[in-house]
Coordinates of C-alpha atoms in Angstrom, one line a residue:
M1 CA 0.0 0.0 0.0
T2 CA 1.3 3.5 -0.9
M3 CA 1.7 6.2 1.7
R4 CA -1.3 7.9 0.1
G5 CA -3.3 4.8 0.5
V6 CA -2.3 4.4 4.1
M7 CA -3.3 7.9 4.9
L8 CA -6.6 7.6 3.1
T9 CA -7.3 4.3 5.0
L10 CA -6.4 6.1 8.3
C11 CA -8.8 9.0 7.4
L12 CA -11.6 6.5 6.9
M13 CA -10.7 4.8 10.2
L14 CA -10.8 8.2 12.0
L15 CA -14.2 8.8 10.6
A16 CA -15.4 5.3 11.4
G17 CA -14.3 5.3 15.1
P18 CA -16.9 7.7 16.4
L19 CA -19.6 6.3 14.2
A20 CA -18.9 2.8 15.6
L21 CA -19.5 4.1 19.1
L22 CA -22.8 5.7 18.1
V23 CA -24.0 2.6 16.5
G24 CA -23.0 0.4 19.4
A25 CA -24.9 2.8 21.8
S26 CA -28.1 2.3 19.9
E27 CA -27.9 -1.4 19.4
A28 CA -27.2 -3.1 22.8
S29 CA -27.2 -6.6 21.4
A30 CA -24.7 -5.8 18.7
K31 CA -21.0 -6.7 18.7
V32 CA -19.1 -4.4 21.2
S33 CA -16.2 -2.5 19.6
R34 CA -13.4 -0.7 21.4
V35 CA -11.2 2.0 19.9
A36 CA -7.8 3.1 21.1
I37 CA -7.2 6.8 20.8
A38 CA -3.7 8.4 21.2
T39 CA -4.1 11.2 23.7
K40 CA -0.5 12.1 24.0
V41 CA 2.5 11.3 21.7
S42 CA 6.1 12.2 22.6
G43 CA 9.4 11.6 20.8
T44 CA 9.8 8.8 18.2
V45 CA 6.6 6.7 17.9
S46 CA 5.6 4.8 14.7
V47 CA 2.5 2.8 13.9
L48 CA 2.1 0.0 11.4
K49 CA -1.6 -0.4 10.5
S50 CA -3.0 -3.8 10.1
G51 CA -2.2 -5.2 6.7
G52 CA 0.1 -2.2 6.0
A53 CA 3.6 -2.5 4.6
K54 CA 5.2 0.6 6.0
A55 CA 5.0 2.3 9.4
F56 CA 4.3 6.1 9.8
K57 CA 4.7 8.5 12.6
A58 CA 2.0 8.4 15.3
F59 CA 0.1 11.6 16.1
K60 CA -2.3 12.9 18.8
N61 CA -6.0 11.9 18.4
M62 CA -5.2 9.1 15.9
T63 CA -7.3 6.0 16.2
L64 CA -5.8 2.5 16.5
N65 CA -7.6 -0.8 15.7
E66 CA -7.1 -4.5 15.9
G67 CA -3.8 -5.7 14.3
D68 CA -2.1 -2.3 14.6
V69 CA 1.5 -2.3 15.9
I70 CA 3.1 0.5 17.9
R71 CA 6.8 1.0 18.2
T72 CA 8.6 3.6 20.3
G73 CA 12.1 4.8 20.0
K74 CA 14.6 5.5 22.8
D75 CA 12.9 8.9 23.4
G76 CA 9.4 7.9 22.5
S77 CA 6.2 7.3 24.5
I78 CA 2.4 7.2 23.8
V79 CA -0.7 7.4 26.0
L80 CA -3.8 5.6 24.7
E81 CA -7.4 5.6 26.0
L82 CA -9.4 2.5 25.3
A83 CA -13.2 3.0 25.3
S84 CA -16.3 1.2 24.2
D85 CA -20.1 1.7 24.5
V86 CA -20.3 -0.4 27.7
A87 CA -17.0 0.4 29.4
D88 CA -15.4 3.2 31.3
Q89 CA -12.3 4.5 29.8
D90 CA -9.2 2.4 30.3
S91 CA -5.7 3.8 29.6
V92 CA -2.3 2.4 28.5
T93 CA 1.0 4.3 28.7
I94 CA 3.7 2.8 26.5
G95 CA 7.3 3.8 27.3
A96 CA 10.5 4.0 25.3
N97 CA 12.0 1.1 23.2
S98 CA 8.7 -0.7 23.2
E99 CA 6.7 -2.8 20.7
V100 CA 3.0 -3.4 21.4
S101 CA 0.3 -4.7 19.2
F102 CA -3.5 -4.8 19.5
T103 CA -4.4 -8.4 19.1
K104 CA -8.0 -7.9 20.0
L105 CA -10.4 -5.0 20.7
K106 CA -13.8 -6.5 20.4
D107 CA -15.9 -9.6 21.2
E108 CA -19.4 -11.0 20.7
K109 CA -20.4 -10.3 24.2
G110 CA -18.9 -8.3 27.0
T111 CA -15.7 -6.3 26.4
K112 CA -12.5 -7.9 25.4
A113 CA -9.2 -6.2 24.8
K114 CA -5.9 -7.9 24.3
L115 CA -2.5 -6.3 23.9
T116 CA 0.6 -8.2 23.0
V117 CA 3.9 -6.8 24.4
W118 CA 7.0 -7.9 22.6
A119 CA 9.5 -5.5 24.2
G120 CA 9.7 -2.5 26.5
S121 CA 7.5 -1.2 29.4
L122 CA 3.9 -0.1 29.8
W123 CA 1.5 1.0 32.5
V124 CA -2.1 -0.2 32.3
K125 CA -5.1 1.1 34.1
V126 CA -8.2 -1.0 33.7
K127 CA -11.5 0.0 35.3
S128 CA -14.0 -1.6 32.9
V129 CA -13.7 -5.2 33.9
S130 CA -16.9 -5.6 35.9
N131 CA -18.3 -9.1 35.2
A132 CA -17.4 -12.5 33.9
D133 CA -18.0 -11.5 30.3
D134 CA -15.5 -8.6 30.4
R135 CA -11.9 -9.5 29.7
F136 CA -8.7 -7.4 29.4
E137 CA -5.6 -9.4 28.6
V138 CA -2.0 -8.6 28.1
E139 CA 0.1 -11.2 26.4
T140 CA 3.8 -11.4 27.0
P141 CA 6.5 -13.7 25.5
T142 CA 6.0 -15.9 28.7
S143 CA 2.2 -15.9 29.4
I144 CA -1.1 -14.2 29.2
M145 CA -2.0 -11.8 32.1
G146 CA -5.8 -11.7 32.6
V147 CA -6.6 -8.6 34.6
R148 CA -9.5 -7.7 36.9
G149 CA -10.0 -4.0 37.7
T150 CA -6.3 -3.5 37.8
H151 CA -3.4 -1.1 37.9
F152 CA -0.1 -2.7 36.8
L153 CA 3.2 -2.3 35.0
V154 CA 4.8 -4.7 32.5
N155 CA 8.5 -4.9 31.6
V156 CA 9.7 -7.2 28.8
N157 CA 13.4 -7.5 28.1
P158 CA 13.7 -8.9 24.6
A159 CA 17.5 -9.5 25.0
T160 CA 17.3 -11.6 28.1
G161 CA 13.8 -13.0 27.6
V162 CA 12.7 -12.0 31.1
T163 CA 9.2 -10.6 31.6
Q164 CA 8.3 -8.8 34.9
V165 CA 4.8 -7.7 35.8
Y166 CA 4.3 -5.5 38.9
L167 CA 0.9 -5.1 40.5
A168 CA -0.3 -2.0 42.3
A169 CA -4.0 -2.8 42.7
G170 CA -6.5 -5.5 41.7
V171 CA -5.7 -9.1 40.7
I172 CA -3.9 -10.6 37.8
E173 CA -4.2 -14.1 36.6
S174 CA -1.1 -15.4 34.8
T175 CA -1.8 -18.4 32.5
T176 CA 0.3 -20.2 29.9
A177 CA -0.1 -23.3 27.7
K178 CA 3.6 -24.0 28.2
K179 CA 5.0 -26.0 31.1
M180 CA 5.5 -23.8 34.1
W181 CA 8.5 -24.4 36.3
N182 CA 9.9 -23.1 39.5
V183 CA 13.3 -21.4 39.5
G184 CA 15.8 -24.2 38.8
K185 CA 13.1 -26.3 37.2
T186 CA 13.0 -28.8 40.1
E187 CA 9.2 -28.7 40.2
Q188 CA 6.5 -28.1 37.7
L189 CA 3.9 -25.5 38.7
D190 CA 0.3 -25.0 38.0
G191 CA -0.2 -23.1 34.7
Q192 CA -2.4 -20.6 36.5
I193 CA -0.9 -18.2 39.0
F194 CA -2.6 -15.3 40.7
I195 CA -0.7 -12.1 41.6
Y196 CA -1.9 -9.6 44.3
P197 CA -1.1 -6.0 45.1
T198 CA 2.6 -5.2 45.8
Q199 CA 3.5 -8.5 44.2
Q200 CA 5.4 -9.1 41.0
I201 CA 5.8 -12.2 38.8
T202 CA 9.1 -12.7 37.1
Q203 CA 9.3 -15.2 34.2
L204 CA 11.9 -16.5 31.9
A205 CA 10.8 -18.2 28.6
E206 CA 12.9 -21.2 27.5
S207 CA 12.6 -23.9 25.0
D208 CA 11.1 -26.4 27.5
G209 CA 8.7 -24.0 29.2
V210 CA 8.6 -21.0 31.5
Q211 CA 10.5 -20.5 34.8
S212 CA 8.4 -18.4 37.1
I213 CA 8.6 -16.9 40.6
T214 CA 6.1 -14.6 42.5
S215 CA 7.7 -12.3 44.9
I216 CA 7.1 -9.0 46.7
V217 CA 7.8 -6.0 44.4
D218 CA 11.4 -5.0 44.0
I219 CA 10.9 -1.2 43.9
E220 CA 14.5 -0.4 42.9
S221 CA 14.3 -2.8 39.9
L222 CA 10.9 -1.6 38.9
V223 CA 12.0 2.0 38.6
A224 CA 15.4 1.1 37.0
E225 CA 13.8 -0.9 34.2
S226 CA 10.8 1.4 33.5
S227 CA 10.8 4.5 31.4
P228 CA 10.1 7.9 33.0
E229 CA 6.7 8.2 31.3
V230 CA 5.5 4.9 32.7
I231 CA 6.6 5.8 36.2
A232 CA 4.9 9.2 35.9
A233 CA 1.7 7.5 34.8
L234 CA 1.8 5.2 37.8
I235 CA 2.2 8.1 40.2
A236 CA -0.5 10.2 38.5
N237 CA -2.9 7.3 39.2
A238 CA -2.1 7.1 42.9
A239 CA -5.6 8.2 44.0
S240 CA -7.3 5.5 41.9
I241 CA -4.7 2.9 43.1
Y242 CA -5.4 3.9 46.7
E243 CA -9.1 3.7 46.4
E244 CA -8.9 0.1 44.9
Q245 CA -6.4 -1.0 47.5
Q246 CA -8.7 0.1 50.3
Q247 CA -11.6 -1.9 48.8
M248 CA -9.4 -5.0 48.7
I249 CA -8.3 -4.5 52.3
E250 CA -11.9 -4.2 53.5
K251 CA -12.7 -7.5 51.6
W252 CA -9.8 -9.3 53.2
K253 CA -10.8 -8.0 56.7
K254 CA -14.3 -9.6 56.1
E255 CA -12.7 -12.8 54.9
L256 CA -9.9 -13.1 57.4
G257 CA -9.2 -16.7 58.1
Q258 CA -11.6 -18.1 55.5
P259 CA -10.1 -21.0 53.5
D260 CA -11.3 -19.6 50.2
G261 CA -10.5 -15.9 50.5
L262 CA -10.4 -13.1 48.0
E263 CA -9.7 -14.5 44.5
G264 CA -8.4 -17.7 46.1
Y265 CA -6.0 -15.9 48.5
S266 CA -6.5 -16.6 52.2
I267 CA -5.1 -14.3 54.9
T268 CA -5.0 -16.3 58.1
D269 CA -3.9 -13.7 60.7
P270 CA -4.2 -10.0 61.4
G271 CA -0.4 -9.5 61.3
E272 CA -0.2 -10.7 57.7
L273 CA -3.1 -8.4 56.8
E274 CA -1.4 -5.5 58.4
R275 CA 1.8 -6.2 56.4
F276 CA -0.2 -6.2 53.2
K277 CA -1.9 -3.0 54.2
H278 CA 1.4 -1.2 55.0
N279 CA 3.0 -2.4 51.7
M280 CA 0.0 -1.3 49.6
E281 CA -0.4 2.1 51.2
S282 CA 3.4 2.8 50.9
F283 CA 3.7 1.4 47.4
V284 CA 3.5 4.6 45.3
S285 CA 5.5 6.7 47.9
M286 CA 8.3 4.2 47.6
I287 CA 8.2 4.4 43.8
A288 CA 8.2 8.2 43.8
Q289 CA 11.2 8.3 46.3
Q290 CA 13.1 5.8 44.2
A291 CA 12.3 7.7 41.0
L292 CA 13.8 10.8 42.6
Q293 CA 16.9 8.9 43.8
Q294 CA 17.5 7.4 40.4
K295 CA 16.8 10.8 38.7
K296 CA 14.1 9.3 36.5
I297 CA 11.9 12.4 36.8
E298 CA 12.9 15.9 37.6
Q299 CA 12.2 16.9 41.2
A300 CA 9.9 19.8 40.2
D301 CA 7.9 17.6 37.8
L302 CA 7.7 14.8 40.4
Q303 CA 6.5 17.3 43.1
K304 CA 3.7 18.4 40.8
L305 CA 2.6 14.7 40.2
V306 CA 2.6 14.1 44.0
E307 CA 0.6 17.2 44.8
Q308 CA -2.0 16.4 42.2
A309 CA -2.3 12.8 43.4
N310 CA -2.8 13.9 47.0
K311 CA -5.3 16.5 45.9
E312 CA -7.4 13.9 44.1
A313 CA -7.3 11.6 47.1
G314 CA -8.2 14.4 49.5
R315 CA -5.3 13.3 51.8
V316 CA -1.6 12.6 51.7
I317 CA -1.2 9.2 50.0
V318 CA 2.2 9.9 48.4
D319 CA 5.0 11.2 50.5
L320 CA 8.4 12.1 49.2
T321 CA 10.0 12.6 52.6
A322 CA 8.7 9.9 55.0
P323 CA 10.9 6.8 55.1
A324 CA 9.1 3.8 53.5
E325 CA 10.1 0.3 52.7
M326 CA 8.4 -3.1 52.1
I327 CA 7.8 -5.2 55.1
Q328 CA 8.9 -8.7 54.0
S329 CA 8.3 -12.1 55.5
E330 CA 11.0 -14.9 55.4
K331 CA 9.1 -16.3 52.5
D332 CA 9.2 -13.0 50.7
K333 CA 13.0 -12.8 51.2
L334 CA 13.5 -16.3 49.8
A335 CA 11.3 -15.4 46.8
Q336 CA 13.4 -12.2 46.2
E337 CA 16.6 -14.3 46.2
L338 CA 15.1 -16.7 43.7
K339 CA 13.9 -13.9 41.5
Q340 CA 17.4 -12.4 41.4
K341 CA 18.8 -15.8 40.6
L342 CA 16.5 -16.2 37.6
I343 CA 17.4 -12.7 36.3
E344 CA 21.2 -13.3 36.7
K345 CA 20.8 -16.6 34.9
A346 CA 19.1 -14.9 32.0
K347 CA 21.8 -12.2 31.9
E348 CA 24.6 -14.8 31.8
E349 CA 22.8 -16.6 29.0
Q350 CA 22.4 -13.3 27.1
N351 CA 26.2 -12.6 27.6
R352 CA 27.1 -16.0 26.3
K353 CA 25.0 -15.6 23.2
Q354 CA 26.4 -12.2 22.6
Q355 CA 30.0 -13.5 22.9
E356 CA 29.1 -16.4 20.5
L357 CA 27.7 -13.8 18.0
I358 CA 30.8 -11.6 18.3
E359 CA 33.1 -14.6 17.6
K360 CA 30.9 -15.7 14.7
Q361 CA 31.0 -12.3 13.2
K362 CA 34.7 -12.0 13.7
S363 CA 35.2 -15.5 12.1
I364 CA 33.0 -14.4 9.1
A365 CA 35.0 -11.1 8.7
D366 CA 38.3 -12.9 9.0
D367 CA 37.2 -15.5 6.4
L368 CA 36.0 -12.8 4.0
L369 CA 39.3 -10.8 4.5
K370 CA 41.3 -13.9 3.7
K371 CA 39.3 -14.7 0.6
L372 CA 39.7 -11.2 -0.7
Q373 CA 43.5 -11.2 0.0
D374 CA 43.7 -14.6 -1.8
K375 CA 41.8 -13.3 -4.7
K376 CA 43.9 -10.2 -4.8
Q377 CA 47.1 -12.2 -4.8
Q378 CA 45.8 -14.5 -7.5
L379 CA 44.7 -11.5 -9.6
S380 CA 48.2 -9.9 -9.1
E381 CA 50.0 -13.0 -10.4
L382 CA 47.7 -13.6 -13.3
N383 CA 47.7 -10.0 -14.5
Q384 CA 51.4 -9.1 -13.9
A385 CA 52.3 -9.3 -17.5
S386 CA 49.2 -7.4 -18.7
Y387 CA 49.7 -4.8 -16.1
N388 CA 53.4 -4.2 -17.0
K389 CA 52.4 -3.8 -20.6
D390 CA 49.4 -1.5 -20.1
Y391 CA 50.5 0.6 -17.1
D392 CA 54.0 2.2 -16.8
P393 CA 54.4 4.1 -13.5
D394 CA 57.1 6.3 -15.1
K395 CA 54.6 7.6 -17.6
S396 CA 51.7 8.2 -15.2
D397 CA 51.0 10.7 -12.4
T398 CA 50.6 8.6 -9.3
S399 CA 49.7 11.3 -6.9
E400 CA 46.3 11.3 -5.4
N401 CA 43.5 13.4 -6.8
S402 CA 44.9 13.5 -10.3
G403 CA 44.3 11.7 -13.6
S404 CA 44.8 11.9 -17.3
S405 CA 42.5 10.8 -20.2
S406 CA 43.5 8.2 -22.6
N407 CA 44.1 10.9 -25.3
G408 CA 46.6 12.8 -23.1
G409 CA 44.3 15.5 -21.9
S410 CA 44.1 16.3 -18.2
V411 CA 40.9 14.9 -16.6
Q412 CA 39.9 14.9 -12.9
P413 CA 38.0 11.6 -11.9
T414 CA 34.8 12.4 -10.1
V415 CA 32.2 10.6 -8.0
S416 CA 28.8 12.0 -7.5
L417 CA 25.4 11.3 -5.9
A418 CA 22.1 11.6 -7.7
F419 CA 18.6 10.8 -6.6
A420 CA 17.1 7.9 -8.6
N421 CA 13.7 9.4 -8.2
S422 CA 12.4 12.9 -8.9
Y423 CA 10.9 14.9 -6.1
T424 CA 8.6 17.9 -6.3
D425 CA 10.1 20.9 -4.5
N426 CA 12.9 18.7 -3.2
R427 CA 10.5 17.1 -0.7
V428 CA 9.6 13.6 0.2
A429 CA 6.8 12.2 2.5
L430 CA 7.7 10.4 5.7
G431 CA 7.9 6.6 5.2
Q432 CA 8.9 6.8 1.6
T433 CA 12.1 5.3 0.0
I434 CA 15.0 7.6 -1.0
P435 CA 17.1 5.7 -3.6
L436 CA 20.5 7.2 -4.3
N437 CA 22.7 6.6 -7.3
V438 CA 26.5 6.7 -7.1
N439 CA 28.1 7.8 -10.4
F440 CA 31.8 7.5 -11.5
T441 CA 33.2 9.6 -14.3
D442 CA 36.6 9.5 -16.1
F443 CA 38.4 6.8 -14.2
T444 CA 40.5 6.1 -17.3
S445 CA 43.9 7.3 -16.3
K446 CA 44.7 4.3 -14.1
P447 CA 43.2 0.9 -14.0
V448 CA 40.8 0.4 -11.1
Y449 CA 41.1 -2.9 -9.2
G450 CA 38.9 -1.9 -6.2
Y451 CA 37.4 1.0 -4.4
Q452 CA 35.9 1.9 -1.0
L453 CA 33.1 4.5 -0.7
E454 CA 32.1 6.4 2.5
L455 CA 28.6 7.9 2.3
Q456 CA 27.3 10.0 5.3
Y457 CA 23.7 10.8 6.1
N458 CA 21.5 12.1 8.9
A459 CA 20.7 9.0 11.0
N460 CA 18.0 10.8 13.0
V461 CA 15.8 11.2 9.9
A462 CA 16.9 8.5 7.4
A463 CA 17.9 4.9 7.7
F464 CA 19.6 2.5 5.2
D465 CA 17.1 -0.2 4.0
S466 CA 19.1 -3.4 4.0
A467 CA 16.1 -5.5 3.0
L468 CA 15.3 -3.4 -0.1
Y469 CA 19.0 -3.2 -1.0
A470 CA 19.0 -7.0 -1.3
T471 CA 16.2 -7.0 -3.9
E472 CA 16.8 -7.5 -7.6
A473 CA 16.0 -3.8 -8.3
Y474 CA 19.2 -2.9 -6.5
T475 CA 21.5 -5.9 -7.1
S476 CA 20.9 -5.5 -10.8
I477 CA 22.6 -2.1 -10.8
R478 CA 25.8 -3.6 -9.4
K479 CA 25.6 -6.6 -11.8
L480 CA 25.3 -4.2 -14.8
S481 CA 27.8 -1.7 -13.6
P482 CA 31.3 -1.6 -15.2
F483 CA 32.5 -3.6 -12.2
K484 CA 30.0 -6.4 -12.7
I485 CA 29.6 -7.3 -9.1
E486 CA 28.4 -10.8 -8.1
P487 CA 26.0 -10.2 -5.1
E488 CA 26.2 -12.5 -2.1
G489 CA 24.2 -15.7 -2.7
E490 CA 24.1 -15.4 -6.5
I491 CA 26.1 -16.8 -9.4
V492 CA 26.9 -14.3 -12.1
N493 CA 28.7 -15.8 -15.1
D494 CA 30.5 -12.7 -16.2
A495 CA 31.1 -11.2 -12.8
L496 CA 34.4 -9.4 -12.2
G497 CA 34.2 -8.6 -8.5
V498 CA 32.6 -9.0 -5.1
D499 CA 31.5 -6.3 -2.7
Q500 CA 30.6 -5.7 1.0
I501 CA 28.4 -3.0 2.6
K502 CA 28.0 -2.0 6.2
T503 CA 26.6 0.9 8.2
I504 CA 28.2 2.6 11.2
N505 CA 26.2 4.6 13.7
S506 CA 27.4 4.8 17.3
G507 CA 24.3 6.6 18.6
S508 CA 25.3 9.9 17.0
A509 CA 23.1 11.9 14.6
T510 CA 25.4 11.1 11.7
G511 CA 25.5 7.7 10.1
T512 CA 28.1 6.3 7.7
L513 CA 27.6 3.7 5.0
V514 CA 30.8 2.0 3.9
Y515 CA 30.8 0.2 0.6
S516 CA 33.8 -1.8 -0.8
A517 CA 34.3 -3.6 -4.1
V518 CA 37.3 -5.7 -5.2
L519 CA 37.9 -7.3 -8.6
V520 CA 38.5 -11.1 -8.4
Q521 CA 38.8 -12.0 -12.1
S522 CA 41.9 -11.9 -14.2
G523 CA 42.0 -9.6 -17.2
T524 CA 42.0 -5.9 -17.9
A525 CA 41.1 -3.7 -14.9
V526 CA 38.0 -1.5 -15.1
N527 CA 38.1 1.9 -16.8
V528 CA 35.0 4.1 -16.3
A529 CA 35.0 6.8 -18.9
N530 CA 31.4 8.0 -18.8
N531 CA 29.0 9.1 -16.1
S532 CA 28.2 5.5 -15.1
I533 CA 26.0 4.3 -12.2
V534 CA 28.1 1.8 -10.2
L535 CA 25.8 1.6 -7.1
R536 CA 22.3 2.3 -5.9
V537 CA 21.5 2.4 -2.2
P538 CA 18.0 2.9 -0.7
F539 CA 17.2 4.9 2.4
Q540 CA 13.9 5.2 4.3
A541 CA 12.6 8.6 5.4
T542 CA 12.1 7.8 9.2
E543 CA 11.5 11.2 10.7
A544 CA 10.4 14.7 9.6
G545 CA 13.3 17.1 9.0
T546 CA 16.1 17.7 6.5
A547 CA 18.0 14.7 5.2
V548 CA 21.5 15.3 3.9
F549 CA 23.5 12.7 2.0
S550 CA 27.2 13.3 1.1
I551 CA 30.2 11.4 -0.2
K552 CA 32.8 11.8 2.5
S553 CA 35.5 10.0 0.5
L554 CA 36.2 7.5 -2.3
K555 CA 39.4 5.5 -2.3
V556 CA 40.4 3.8 -5.5
F557 CA 43.1 1.0 -5.3
D558 CA 45.5 -0.5 -7.8
K559 CA 46.2 -4.3 -8.2
D560 CA 48.5 -4.3 -5.2
G561 CA 46.0 -2.6 -2.9
N562 CA 47.7 0.8 -3.0
T563 CA 45.6 3.9 -3.0
I564 CA 45.9 5.6 -6.3
T565 CA 43.0 8.2 -6.0
T566 CA 41.2 9.7 -3.0
I567 CA 38.4 12.2 -3.7
A568 CA 35.3 13.5 -2.1
G569 CA 31.9 13.9 -3.7
N570 CA 28.9 16.1 -3.7
S571 CA 26.0 16.5 -1.2
L572 CA 22.2 16.2 -1.7
S573 CA 19.4 17.2 0.6
L574 CA 15.7 16.5 0.8
E575 CA 13.0 17.8 3.2
I576 CA 11.0 15.0 4.8
Y577 CA 7.5 16.0 5.6
L578 CA 4.6 14.4 7.5
P579 CA 1.6 14.0 5.1
R580 CA -1.6 15.7 6.1
V581 CA -4.4 13.5 7.1

């Protein structure tokens, strides 16, 4: 689907959202539909619509539907409100470096919403689950969290495979179709686990099931692994959390000592109830204090959140000054140790896999280098006679940045960039492809046996599209160029050389693309007399702004690997704009 088609579809969805609510209100027996509306968008947030091919930048008041995927960058966050004709508004705050999809937003009866979290952190407030037909679920890589009138936080670490869910109020039911194990896998657990306020569940997905441990919330870990926006959302909901906690405390008081207590949890003595009460009522204060200590939120901003929460509650429920900590039983302390053991195990496994990957990449690089060196040596030996005949160093200017044409006139070799597409007013829409041609001119004074190109670009607004680069539309350019490159994984009968491409971006705003090509066949070296396209590279317009592309340097090598020419090229720029909806 084109960007224009995506935006047209989005317009129709925006129009359809409110209409769906009106229809649902008038037909009580009809299928219930929820819509998710973005009420706040900050930083880098993209949305891939269901069935769409390209993501686009999220914006305030946009509507999201089933099958849509949200991705946030390192500075991104988005707040969503979920509403239906039979439900109060629920909200979801998605933090930085997250990927969340809407798996389900409707059902035949009741209200069913299901989010799938692949990575990152999010805060969820659910008030609409009021009967057995209502369902709100969050699926993680380890299990499905069924929630019941709940305030909770989810952290998914895609690198380690660890999922942690922290509960502030309400009840969560964690279920999985996989085998559920204790830490260490010495005992298989029930596939259904309930989590209660101030508890957390920590899970690690493995090939033979899920290791799981329920413990008291580790406040320091919760704050450290959550984005500032998620923590702020939690504190902002302190009054609602406190209200729901008090309702649960009253129920536990009435059911004290009963074998089948609240949601299957039985509190047997008043001391245990008092411990729960203290931990619940201190929960948000501890998080706020830890957020200040870890400098997750500026003190002035945090103070405003606390004052507003206390105002809504009509009393002081969040205190930044009074000392507060979790009261733990011996069972709680043991569970904390097991939780930490599980996390450390996951980190060790991650480090092992990373080291294996580094070693594999190094082995591949060493092997490629050796192959190129072997080919260059073979080429040198096979072409020595031809080279001595055609190229006499005493008769040529060997200094860099110089050249002469075959007819004796002085010619300066050039390399230049050109857009493969034409753009109106030098502008391109967000999400579109920007194909760049690299052109060589007048490389006739010296035979070319290889070259290395460095192309710089704005990494904050454009990104190299490696998947598109591997398609025939782009490999054909290299195969038909004067260098007749044989792309990786292909066999080209008349190929003269091989190539390699990589991008370098160490977190800075400037990215560098490095392209290298080496001739591996015997015979006459390449001479490029005309304005020839030797390479085409695709970039994606990822953010609104000015995209600048420039050739930092081109180094051309002779048969012995010596640099015979080093030159710079031109720069091009495009304005990337967000299409109007």
